[in-house]
Amino acid sequence: MYTLVIVDDEPAILEGISRLLDWKALGFQRIRTARSSFEVVSHVVDWEPDVCLVDVRIGDELGYELIRHLNGMGVRSNYIMMSGYDEFEYACEALRCGALDYLLKPIDKDMLEKRIRQVVVEKLHGTVPEEVPRDADPVLQRSFEELSPLVRKIVMIVGMEYGQHISLKVIADRFRMNATYLGQIFIKETDMKFSEYLMAMRMYVARDKILNTDEKISVVAAEVGYSNMNYFYQHFHAFYHVTPSDMRAGKREEG
């Protein structure tokens, strides 16, 4: 597994980039942040970063000077420069010191993910999960266009109403169809029972809220359709093999 280091003197930027991508899915189990060149130099030997995202200006210091210093220390990493300055001189200096790319702020999520995927495959000789298209269902990981109109309607209803009391029968009644027959169609096309899909969607949303918000876990549970906390904890642990509290605590430790 890989280590990512993010260097920027603005705490909001550090927090934002830490949450911008699903770093774990890309193989990064450890995320370290630093607000100064001194902090990086002090810890870099222990951190052993595989990828460094470095701001072009860190307070009064220059990011590419930091990279040159790390190269002189024998630190071998893959550097990507970030900057709010769209100036050719900065880009040239970044590339001269060995940076792989020069990304302008605000960082474009898709561009960053594309570059990180490329680094993992080409530089770290690792593998990354197949990209899920933007217009794809997050549970099925299939484009909505691949789904039949009927199943597409079902998953879209779940995507909007997962926090409410919803069931296959409720949806079947809306379509004036037999629930058993509708369930058979859903299984045939998705290889999942409707109940399994509904729970997976609720778990997907719950995970995102636990990792990316400060909402109480009881609030998250209610928002995804669980009135019984014990029931929510059982489902979540069975799905992710970790409790909601431990997942959130692990995210904070990485930051």
PDB file of C-alpha atoms in Angstrom:
ATOM      1  CA  MET A   1       0.000   0.000   0.000  1.00  0.00           C
ATOM      2  CA  TYR A   2       1.122   3.547  -0.707  1.00  0.00           C
ATOM      3  CA  THR A   3       1.756   6.739   1.242  1.00  0.00           C
ATOM      4  CA  LEU A   4       0.563  10.135   0.054  1.00  0.00           C
ATOM      5  CA  VAL A   5       1.988  13.413   1.354  1.00  0.00           C
ATOM      6  CA  ILE A   6       0.127  16.680   0.759  1.00  0.00           C
ATOM      7  CA  VAL A   7       2.071  19.899   1.323  1.00  0.00           C
ATOM      8  CA  ASP A   8       0.236  23.213   1.549  1.00  0.00           C
ATOM      9  CA  ASP A   9       0.218  26.041   4.079  1.00  0.00           C
ATOM     10  CA  GLU A  10      -3.586  26.307   4.024  1.00  0.00           C
ATOM     11  CA  PRO A  11      -5.384  23.824   6.333  1.00  0.00           C
ATOM     12  CA  ALA A  12      -8.569  23.972   4.234  1.00  0.00           C
ATOM     13  CA  ILE A  13      -6.629  22.862   1.145  1.00  0.00           C
ATOM     14  CA  LEU A  14      -5.043  19.980   3.035  1.00  0.00           C
ATOM     15  CA  GLU A  15      -8.432  18.840   4.296  1.00  0.00           C
ATOM     16  CA  GLY A  16     -10.088  19.255   0.920  1.00  0.00           C
ATOM     17  CA  ILE A  17      -7.529  17.236  -1.020  1.00  0.00           C
ATOM     18  CA  SER A  18      -7.487  14.555   1.683  1.00  0.00           C
ATOM     19  CA  ARG A  19     -11.173  14.039   0.942  1.00  0.00           C
ATOM     20  CA  LEU A  20     -11.199  14.805  -2.771  1.00  0.00           C
ATOM     21  CA  LEU A  21     -10.594  11.235  -3.937  1.00  0.00           C
ATOM     22  CA  ASP A  22     -11.260   7.781  -2.564  1.00  0.00           C
ATOM     23  CA  TRP A  23      -7.569   7.362  -1.778  1.00  0.00           C
ATOM     24  CA  LYS A  24      -7.977   3.913  -0.253  1.00  0.00           C
ATOM     25  CA  ALA A  25      -9.542   2.600  -3.434  1.00  0.00           C
ATOM     26  CA  LEU A  26      -6.465   3.861  -5.296  1.00  0.00           C
ATOM     27  CA  GLY A  27      -4.151   2.024  -2.888  1.00  0.00           C
ATOM     28  CA  PHE A  28      -3.198   4.851  -0.508  1.00  0.00           C
ATOM     29  CA  GLN A  29      -3.626   3.641   3.050  1.00  0.00           C
ATOM     30  CA  ARG A  30      -1.549   6.427   4.604  1.00  0.00           C
ATOM     31  CA  ILE A  31      -2.147  10.143   4.040  1.00  0.00           C
ATOM     32  CA  ARG A  32       0.207  12.640   5.671  1.00  0.00           C
ATOM     33  CA  THR A  33      -0.128  16.417   5.548  1.00  0.00           C
ATOM     34  CA  ALA A  34       2.407  19.178   6.129  1.00  0.00           C
ATOM     35  CA  ARG A  35       2.145  22.968   6.258  1.00  0.00           C
ATOM     36  CA  SER A  36       5.834  23.781   5.815  1.00  0.00           C
ATOM     37  CA  SER A  37       8.962  22.525   4.111  1.00  0.00           C
ATOM     38  CA  PHE A  38      10.556  22.046   7.531  1.00  0.00           C
ATOM     39  CA  GLU A  39       7.752  19.692   8.562  1.00  0.00           C
ATOM     40  CA  VAL A  40       8.230  17.629   5.408  1.00  0.00           C
ATOM     41  CA  VAL A  41      12.009  17.420   5.784  1.00  0.00           C
ATOM     42  CA  SER A  42      11.608  16.466   9.459  1.00  0.00           C
ATOM     43  CA  HIS A  43       9.337  13.515   8.757  1.00  0.00           C
ATOM     44  CA  VAL A  44       9.975  12.446   5.185  1.00  0.00           C
ATOM     45  CA  VAL A  45      12.391   9.637   6.094  1.00  0.00           C
ATOM     46  CA  ASP A  46       9.739   8.037   8.320  1.00  0.00           C
ATOM     47  CA  TRP A  47       6.877   8.759   5.949  1.00  0.00           C
ATOM     48  CA  GLU A  48       8.588   7.315   2.837  1.00  0.00           C
ATOM     49  CA  PRO A  49       6.070   8.965   0.470  1.00  0.00           C
ATOM     50  CA  ASP A  50       5.182   7.307  -2.797  1.00  0.00           C
ATOM     51  CA  VAL A  51       3.432  10.426  -4.071  1.00  0.00           C
ATOM     52  CA  CYS A  52       3.808  14.052  -2.964  1.00  0.00           C
ATOM     53  CA  LEU A  53       1.332  16.776  -3.861  1.00  0.00           C
ATOM     54  CA  VAL A  54       3.250  20.014  -3.303  1.00  0.00           C
ATOM     55  CA  ASP A  55       1.957  23.577  -3.474  1.00  0.00           C
ATOM     56  CA  VAL A  56       4.158  25.911  -5.515  1.00  0.00           C
ATOM     57  CA  ARG A  57       4.194  28.382  -2.608  1.00  0.00           C
ATOM     58  CA  ILE A  58       4.347  27.134   0.973  1.00  0.00           C
ATOM     59  CA  GLY A  59       4.247  30.351   2.954  1.00  0.00           C
ATOM     60  CA  ASP A  60       7.367  32.214   1.887  1.00  0.00           C
ATOM     61  CA  GLU A  61       8.980  29.075   0.480  1.00  0.00           C
ATOM     62  CA  LEU A  62       8.858  27.639  -3.033  1.00  0.00           C
ATOM     63  CA  GLY A  63       7.575  24.134  -3.563  1.00  0.00           C
ATOM     64  CA  TYR A  64      10.031  23.249  -6.280  1.00  0.00           C
ATOM     65  CA  GLU A  65      12.921  24.229  -3.994  1.00  0.00           C
ATOM     66  CA  LEU A  66      11.548  21.717  -1.488  1.00  0.00           C
ATOM     67  CA  ILE A  67      11.502  19.048  -4.187  1.00  0.00           C
ATOM     68  CA  ARG A  68      15.101  19.829  -5.120  1.00  0.00           C
ATOM     69  CA  HIS A  69      16.085  19.559  -1.460  1.00  0.00           C
ATOM     70  CA  LEU A  70      14.334  16.204  -1.103  1.00  0.00           C
ATOM     71  CA  ASN A  71      16.038  14.942  -4.244  1.00  0.00           C
ATOM     72  CA  GLY A  72      19.348  15.997  -2.708  1.00  0.00           C
ATOM     73  CA  MET A  73      18.467  13.999   0.422  1.00  0.00           C
ATOM     74  CA  GLY A  74      17.988  10.934  -1.734  1.00  0.00           C
ATOM     75  CA  VAL A  75      14.217  10.878  -1.273  1.00  0.00           C
ATOM     76  CA  ARG A  76      12.666   9.153  -4.251  1.00  0.00           C
ATOM     77  CA  SER A  77       9.030  10.012  -4.703  1.00  0.00           C
ATOM     78  CA  ASN A  78       6.597  11.033  -7.431  1.00  0.00           C
ATOM     79  CA  TYR A  79       5.912  14.753  -7.239  1.00  0.00           C
ATOM     80  CA  ILE A  80       2.896  16.638  -8.523  1.00  0.00           C
ATOM     81  CA  MET A  81       2.954  20.418  -8.181  1.00  0.00           C
ATOM     82  CA  MET A  82      -0.173  22.391  -7.314  1.00  0.00           C
ATOM     83  CA  SER A  83      -0.545  26.105  -7.855  1.00  0.00           C
ATOM     84  CA  GLY A  84      -2.958  28.986  -7.966  1.00  0.00           C
ATOM     85  CA  TYR A  85      -0.538  30.717 -10.338  1.00  0.00           C
ATOM     86  CA  ASP A  86      -1.037  30.082 -14.026  1.00  0.00           C
ATOM     87  CA  GLU A  87       2.494  31.182 -14.886  1.00  0.00           C
ATOM     88  CA  PHE A  88       4.764  29.465 -17.367  1.00  0.00           C
ATOM     89  CA  GLU A  89       7.876  30.098 -15.244  1.00  0.00           C
ATOM     90  CA  TYR A  90       6.481  28.184 -12.274  1.00  0.00           C
ATOM     91  CA  ALA A  91       5.440  25.272 -14.485  1.00  0.00           C
ATOM     92  CA  CYS A  92       8.888  25.095 -16.072  1.00  0.00           C
ATOM     93  CA  GLU A  93      10.646  25.115 -12.706  1.00  0.00           C
ATOM     94  CA  ALA A  94       8.323  22.401 -11.426  1.00  0.00           C
ATOM     95  CA  LEU A  95       9.129  20.150 -14.374  1.00  0.00           C
ATOM     96  CA  ARG A  96      12.865  20.886 -14.182  1.00  0.00           C
ATOM     97  CA  CYS A  97      13.041  19.701 -10.601  1.00  0.00           C
ATOM     98  CA  GLY A  98      11.346  16.443 -11.497  1.00  0.00           C
ATOM     99  CA  ALA A  99       7.641  17.081 -10.929  1.00  0.00           C
ATOM    100  CA  LEU A 100       5.424  14.875 -13.077  1.00  0.00           C
ATOM    101  CA  ASP A 101       2.688  17.449 -13.530  1.00  0.00           C
ATOM    102  CA  TYR A 102       1.566  20.973 -12.669  1.00  0.00           C
ATOM    103  CA  LEU A 103      -2.093  21.232 -11.633  1.00  0.00           C
ATOM    104  CA  LEU A 104      -3.897  24.514 -11.190  1.00  0.00           C
ATOM    105  CA  LYS A 105      -6.093  25.260  -8.173  1.00  0.00           C
ATOM    106  CA  PRO A 106      -8.873  24.689  -7.522  1.00  0.00           C
ATOM    107  CA  ILE A 107      -7.775  21.137  -8.231  1.00  0.00           C
ATOM    108  CA  ASP A 108      -9.983  19.364 -10.745  1.00  0.00           C
ATOM    109  CA  LYS A 109     -11.019  16.040  -9.219  1.00  0.00           C
ATOM    110  CA  ASP A 110     -11.102  14.110 -12.489  1.00  0.00           C
ATOM    111  CA  MET A 111      -7.737  15.433 -13.628  1.00  0.00           C
ATOM    112  CA  LEU A 112      -6.099  14.609 -10.300  1.00  0.00           C
ATOM    113  CA  GLU A 113      -7.557  11.098 -10.252  1.00  0.00           C
ATOM    114  CA  LYS A 114      -6.416  10.463 -13.809  1.00  0.00           C
ATOM    115  CA  ARG A 115      -2.873  11.543 -12.932  1.00  0.00           C
ATOM    116  CA  ILE A 116      -2.793   9.502  -9.712  1.00  0.00           C
ATOM    117  CA  ARG A 117      -4.026   6.404 -11.551  1.00  0.00           C
ATOM    118  CA  GLN A 118      -1.277   6.885 -14.099  1.00  0.00           C
ATOM    119  CA  VAL A 119       1.371   7.230 -11.383  1.00  0.00           C
ATOM    120  CA  VAL A 120       0.186   4.099  -9.582  1.00  0.00           C
ATOM    121  CA  VAL A 121       0.272   2.011 -12.751  1.00  0.00           C
ATOM    122  CA  GLU A 122       3.339   3.438 -14.528  1.00  0.00           C
ATOM    123  CA  LYS A 123       5.588   4.514 -11.643  1.00  0.00           C
ATOM    124  CA  LEU A 124       4.571   2.299  -8.732  1.00  0.00           C
ATOM    125  CA  HIS A 125       3.714  -0.706 -10.945  1.00  0.00           C
ATOM    126  CA  GLY A 126       0.474  -1.230  -9.078  1.00  0.00           C
ATOM    127  CA  THR A 127      -3.127  -1.729 -10.084  1.00  0.00           C
ATOM    128  CA  VAL A 128      -6.179   0.466  -9.646  1.00  0.00           C
ATOM    129  CA  PRO A 129      -9.895  -0.370  -9.786  1.00  0.00           C
ATOM    130  CA  GLU A 130     -11.656   0.239 -13.040  1.00  0.00           C
ATOM    131  CA  GLU A 131     -13.108   3.738 -13.258  1.00  0.00           C
ATOM    132  CA  VAL A 132     -16.845   3.992 -12.789  1.00  0.00           C
ATOM    133  CA  PRO A 133     -18.423   6.447 -15.241  1.00  0.00           C
ATOM    134  CA  ARG A 134     -20.037   9.532 -13.741  1.00  0.00           C
ATOM    135  CA  ASP A 135     -23.424   8.483 -15.040  1.00  0.00           C
ATOM    136  CA  ALA A 136     -23.093   5.048 -13.465  1.00  0.00           C
ATOM    137  CA  ASP A 137     -24.867   3.439 -10.558  1.00  0.00           C
ATOM    138  CA  PRO A 138     -22.418   3.373  -7.596  1.00  0.00           C
ATOM    139  CA  VAL A 139     -23.601  -0.013  -6.340  1.00  0.00           C
ATOM    140  CA  LEU A 140     -23.868  -1.883  -9.636  1.00  0.00           C
ATOM    141  CA  GLN A 141     -20.936   0.072 -11.130  1.00  0.00           C
ATOM    142  CA  ARG A 142     -22.697   0.051 -14.449  1.00  0.00           C
ATOM    143  CA  SER A 143     -23.742   2.913 -16.667  1.00  0.00           C
ATOM    144  CA  PHE A 144     -27.418   3.784 -16.382  1.00  0.00           C
ATOM    145  CA  GLU A 145     -27.588   3.514 -20.172  1.00  0.00           C
ATOM    146  CA  GLU A 146     -26.765  -0.207 -19.918  1.00  0.00           C
ATOM    147  CA  LEU A 147     -29.820  -0.835 -17.766  1.00  0.00           C
ATOM    148  CA  SER A 148     -33.275  -1.489 -19.119  1.00  0.00           C
ATOM    149  CA  PRO A 149     -35.737   1.401 -18.684  1.00  0.00           C
ATOM    150  CA  LEU A 150     -37.597  -0.490 -15.950  1.00  0.00           C
ATOM    151  CA  VAL A 151     -34.530  -1.335 -13.834  1.00  0.00           C
ATOM    152  CA  ARG A 152     -33.145   2.149 -14.408  1.00  0.00           C
ATOM    153  CA  LYS A 153     -36.341   3.575 -12.911  1.00  0.00           C
ATOM    154  CA  ILE A 154     -36.024   1.259  -9.908  1.00  0.00           C
ATOM    155  CA  VAL A 155     -32.439   2.225  -9.098  1.00  0.00           C
ATOM    156  CA  MET A 156     -33.218   5.903  -9.581  1.00  0.00           C
ATOM    157  CA  ILE A 157     -36.115   5.647  -7.133  1.00  0.00           C
ATOM    158  CA  VAL A 158     -33.827   3.959  -4.599  1.00  0.00           C
ATOM    159  CA  GLY A 159     -31.188   6.637  -5.175  1.00  0.00           C
ATOM    160  CA  MET A 160     -33.717   9.315  -4.230  1.00  0.00           C
ATOM    161  CA  GLU A 161     -35.682   7.515  -1.514  1.00  0.00           C
ATOM    162  CA  TYR A 162     -33.165   5.226   0.262  1.00  0.00           C
ATOM    163  CA  GLY A 163     -33.798   7.120   3.510  1.00  0.00           C
ATOM    164  CA  GLN A 164     -37.522   6.419   3.449  1.00  0.00           C
ATOM    165  CA  HIS A 165     -39.609   3.310   4.017  1.00  0.00           C
ATOM    166  CA  ILE A 166     -39.220   1.749   0.596  1.00  0.00           C
ATOM    167  CA  SER A 167     -39.628  -1.832  -0.579  1.00  0.00           C
ATOM    168  CA  LEU A 168     -40.032  -3.785  -3.764  1.00  0.00           C
ATOM    169  CA  LYS A 169     -43.773  -3.992  -3.099  1.00  0.00           C
ATOM    170  CA  VAL A 170     -44.034  -0.204  -2.754  1.00  0.00           C
ATOM    171  CA  ILE A 171     -42.300   0.247  -6.105  1.00  0.00           C
ATOM    172  CA  ALA A 172     -44.290  -2.551  -7.745  1.00  0.00           C
ATOM    173  CA  ASP A 173     -47.529  -0.896  -6.613  1.00  0.00           C
ATOM    174  CA  ARG A 174     -46.408   2.349  -8.254  1.00  0.00           C
ATOM    175  CA  PHE A 175     -45.804   0.524 -11.516  1.00  0.00           C
ATOM    176  CA  ARG A 176     -48.979  -1.561 -11.075  1.00  0.00           C
ATOM    177  CA  MET A 177     -46.920  -4.713 -11.371  1.00  0.00           C
ATOM    178  CA  ASN A 178     -46.595  -7.927  -9.408  1.00  0.00           C
ATOM    179  CA  ALA A 179     -43.806  -7.566  -6.826  1.00  0.00           C
ATOM    180  CA  THR A 180     -42.531 -11.142  -7.304  1.00  0.00           C
ATOM    181  CA  TYR A 181     -42.317 -10.691 -11.061  1.00  0.00           C
ATOM    182  CA  LEU A 182     -40.581  -7.325 -10.678  1.00  0.00           C
ATOM    183  CA  GLY A 183     -38.104  -8.873  -8.279  1.00  0.00           C
ATOM    184  CA  GLN A 184     -37.286 -11.607 -10.782  1.00  0.00           C
ATOM    185  CA  ILE A 185     -36.614  -9.023 -13.480  1.00  0.00           C
ATOM    186  CA  PHE A 186     -34.338  -7.092 -11.123  1.00  0.00           C
ATOM    187  CA  ILE A 187     -32.340 -10.179 -10.137  1.00  0.00           C
ATOM    188  CA  LYS A 188     -31.964 -11.327 -13.733  1.00  0.00           C
ATOM    189  CA  GLU A 189     -30.530  -7.988 -14.838  1.00  0.00           C
ATOM    190  CA  THR A 190     -28.422  -7.061 -11.799  1.00  0.00           C
ATOM    191  CA  ASP A 191     -27.555 -10.421 -10.190  1.00  0.00           C
ATOM    192  CA  MET A 192     -28.778  -8.909  -6.909  1.00  0.00           C
ATOM    193  CA  LYS A 193     -31.980  -9.195  -4.951  1.00  0.00           C
ATOM    194  CA  PHE A 194     -33.753  -5.858  -4.553  1.00  0.00           C
ATOM    195  CA  SER A 195     -33.285  -6.057  -0.767  1.00  0.00           C
ATOM    196  CA  GLU A 196     -29.530  -6.580  -1.255  1.00  0.00           C
ATOM    197  CA  TYR A 197     -29.331  -3.621  -3.607  1.00  0.00           C
ATOM    198  CA  LEU A 198     -31.264  -1.359  -1.226  1.00  0.00           C
ATOM    199  CA  MET A 199     -29.000  -2.263   1.688  1.00  0.00           C
ATOM    200  CA  ALA A 200     -25.871  -1.772  -0.447  1.00  0.00           C
ATOM    201  CA  MET A 201     -27.063   1.678  -1.504  1.00  0.00           C
ATOM    202  CA  ARG A 202     -27.765   2.622   2.101  1.00  0.00           C
ATOM    203  CA  MET A 203     -24.333   1.385   3.148  1.00  0.00           C
ATOM    204  CA  TYR A 204     -22.674   3.275   0.285  1.00  0.00           C
ATOM    205  CA  VAL A 205     -24.315   6.543   1.313  1.00  0.00           C
ATOM    206  CA  ALA A 206     -23.653   5.910   5.004  1.00  0.00           C
ATOM    207  CA  ARG A 207     -19.963   5.305   4.359  1.00  0.00           C
ATOM    208  CA  ASP A 208     -19.671   8.540   2.398  1.00  0.00           C
ATOM    209  CA  LYS A 209     -21.353  10.507   5.183  1.00  0.00           C
ATOM    210  CA  ILE A 210     -19.230   8.904   7.897  1.00  0.00           C
ATOM    211  CA  LEU A 211     -15.985   9.630   6.058  1.00  0.00           C
ATOM    212  CA  ASN A 212     -16.816  13.049   4.676  1.00  0.00           C
ATOM    213  CA  THR A 213     -19.061  14.739   7.240  1.00  0.00           C
ATOM    214  CA  ASP A 214     -19.099  15.304  10.997  1.00  0.00           C
ATOM    215  CA  GLU A 215     -22.697  14.178  11.401  1.00  0.00           C
ATOM    216  CA  LYS A 216     -23.400  11.947  14.386  1.00  0.00           C
ATOM    217  CA  ILE A 217     -23.583   8.297  13.452  1.00  0.00           C
ATOM    218  CA  SER A 218     -27.135   8.134  14.800  1.00  0.00           C
ATOM    219  CA  VAL A 219     -28.066  10.933  12.390  1.00  0.00           C
ATOM    220  CA  VAL A 220     -26.387   9.130   9.485  1.00  0.00           C
ATOM    221  CA  ALA A 221     -28.277   5.947  10.346  1.00  0.00           C
ATOM    222  CA  ALA A 222     -31.583   7.804  10.327  1.00  0.00           C
ATOM    223  CA  GLU A 223     -30.768   9.540   7.052  1.00  0.00           C
ATOM    224  CA  VAL A 224     -30.209   6.223   5.282  1.00  0.00           C
ATOM    225  CA  GLY A 225     -33.391   4.651   6.601  1.00  0.00           C
ATOM    226  CA  TYR A 226     -32.468   3.007   9.896  1.00  0.00           C
ATOM    227  CA  SER A 227     -34.482   3.831  13.007  1.00  0.00           C
ATOM    228  CA  ASN A 228     -32.790   1.047  14.994  1.00  0.00           C
ATOM    229  CA  MET A 229     -29.119   1.804  15.706  1.00  0.00           C
ATOM    230  CA  ASN A 230     -28.232  -1.799  16.565  1.00  0.00           C
ATOM    231  CA  TYR A 231     -29.649  -2.928  13.249  1.00  0.00           C
ATOM    232  CA  PHE A 232     -27.623  -0.264  11.440  1.00  0.00           C
ATOM    233  CA  TYR A 233     -24.402  -1.262  13.218  1.00  0.00           C
ATOM    234  CA  GLN A 234     -24.958  -4.938  12.390  1.00  0.00           C
ATOM    235  CA  HIS A 235     -25.528  -4.228   8.701  1.00  0.00           C
ATOM    236  CA  PHE A 236     -22.617  -1.800   8.469  1.00  0.00           C
ATOM    237  CA  HIS A 237     -20.156  -4.150  10.175  1.00  0.00           C
ATOM    238  CA  ALA A 238     -21.285  -7.084   8.041  1.00  0.00           C
ATOM    239  CA  PHE A 239     -20.875  -4.993   4.898  1.00  0.00           C
ATOM    240  CA  TYR A 240     -17.535  -3.264   5.605  1.00  0.00           C
ATOM    241  CA  HIS A 241     -16.069  -5.499   8.340  1.00  0.00           C
ATOM    242  CA  VAL A 242     -15.542  -2.441  10.541  1.00  0.00           C
ATOM    243  CA  THR A 243     -17.821  -0.417  12.784  1.00  0.00           C
ATOM    244  CA  PRO A 244     -18.915   3.076  11.716  1.00  0.00           C
ATOM    245  CA  SER A 245     -17.007   4.577  14.656  1.00  0.00           C
ATOM    246  CA  ASP A 246     -13.788   2.753  13.817  1.00  0.00           C
ATOM    247  CA  MET A 247     -14.067   3.721  10.146  1.00  0.00           C
ATOM    248  CA  ARG A 248     -14.374   7.393  11.071  1.00  0.00           C
ATOM    249  CA  ALA A 249     -11.540   7.137  13.626  1.00  0.00           C
ATOM    250  CA  GLY A 250      -9.283   5.537  11.010  1.00  0.00           C
ATOM    251  CA  LYS A 251      -9.994   8.364   8.584  1.00  0.00           C
ATOM    252  CA  ARG A 252      -9.037  10.958  11.201  1.00  0.00           C
ATOM    253  CA  GLU A 253      -5.791   9.178  12.055  1.00  0.00           C
ATOM    254  CA  GLU A 254      -4.773   9.136   8.403  1.00  0.00           C
ATOM    255  CA  GLY A 255      -5.362  12.879   8.129  1.00  0.00           C
TER     256      GLY A 255
END
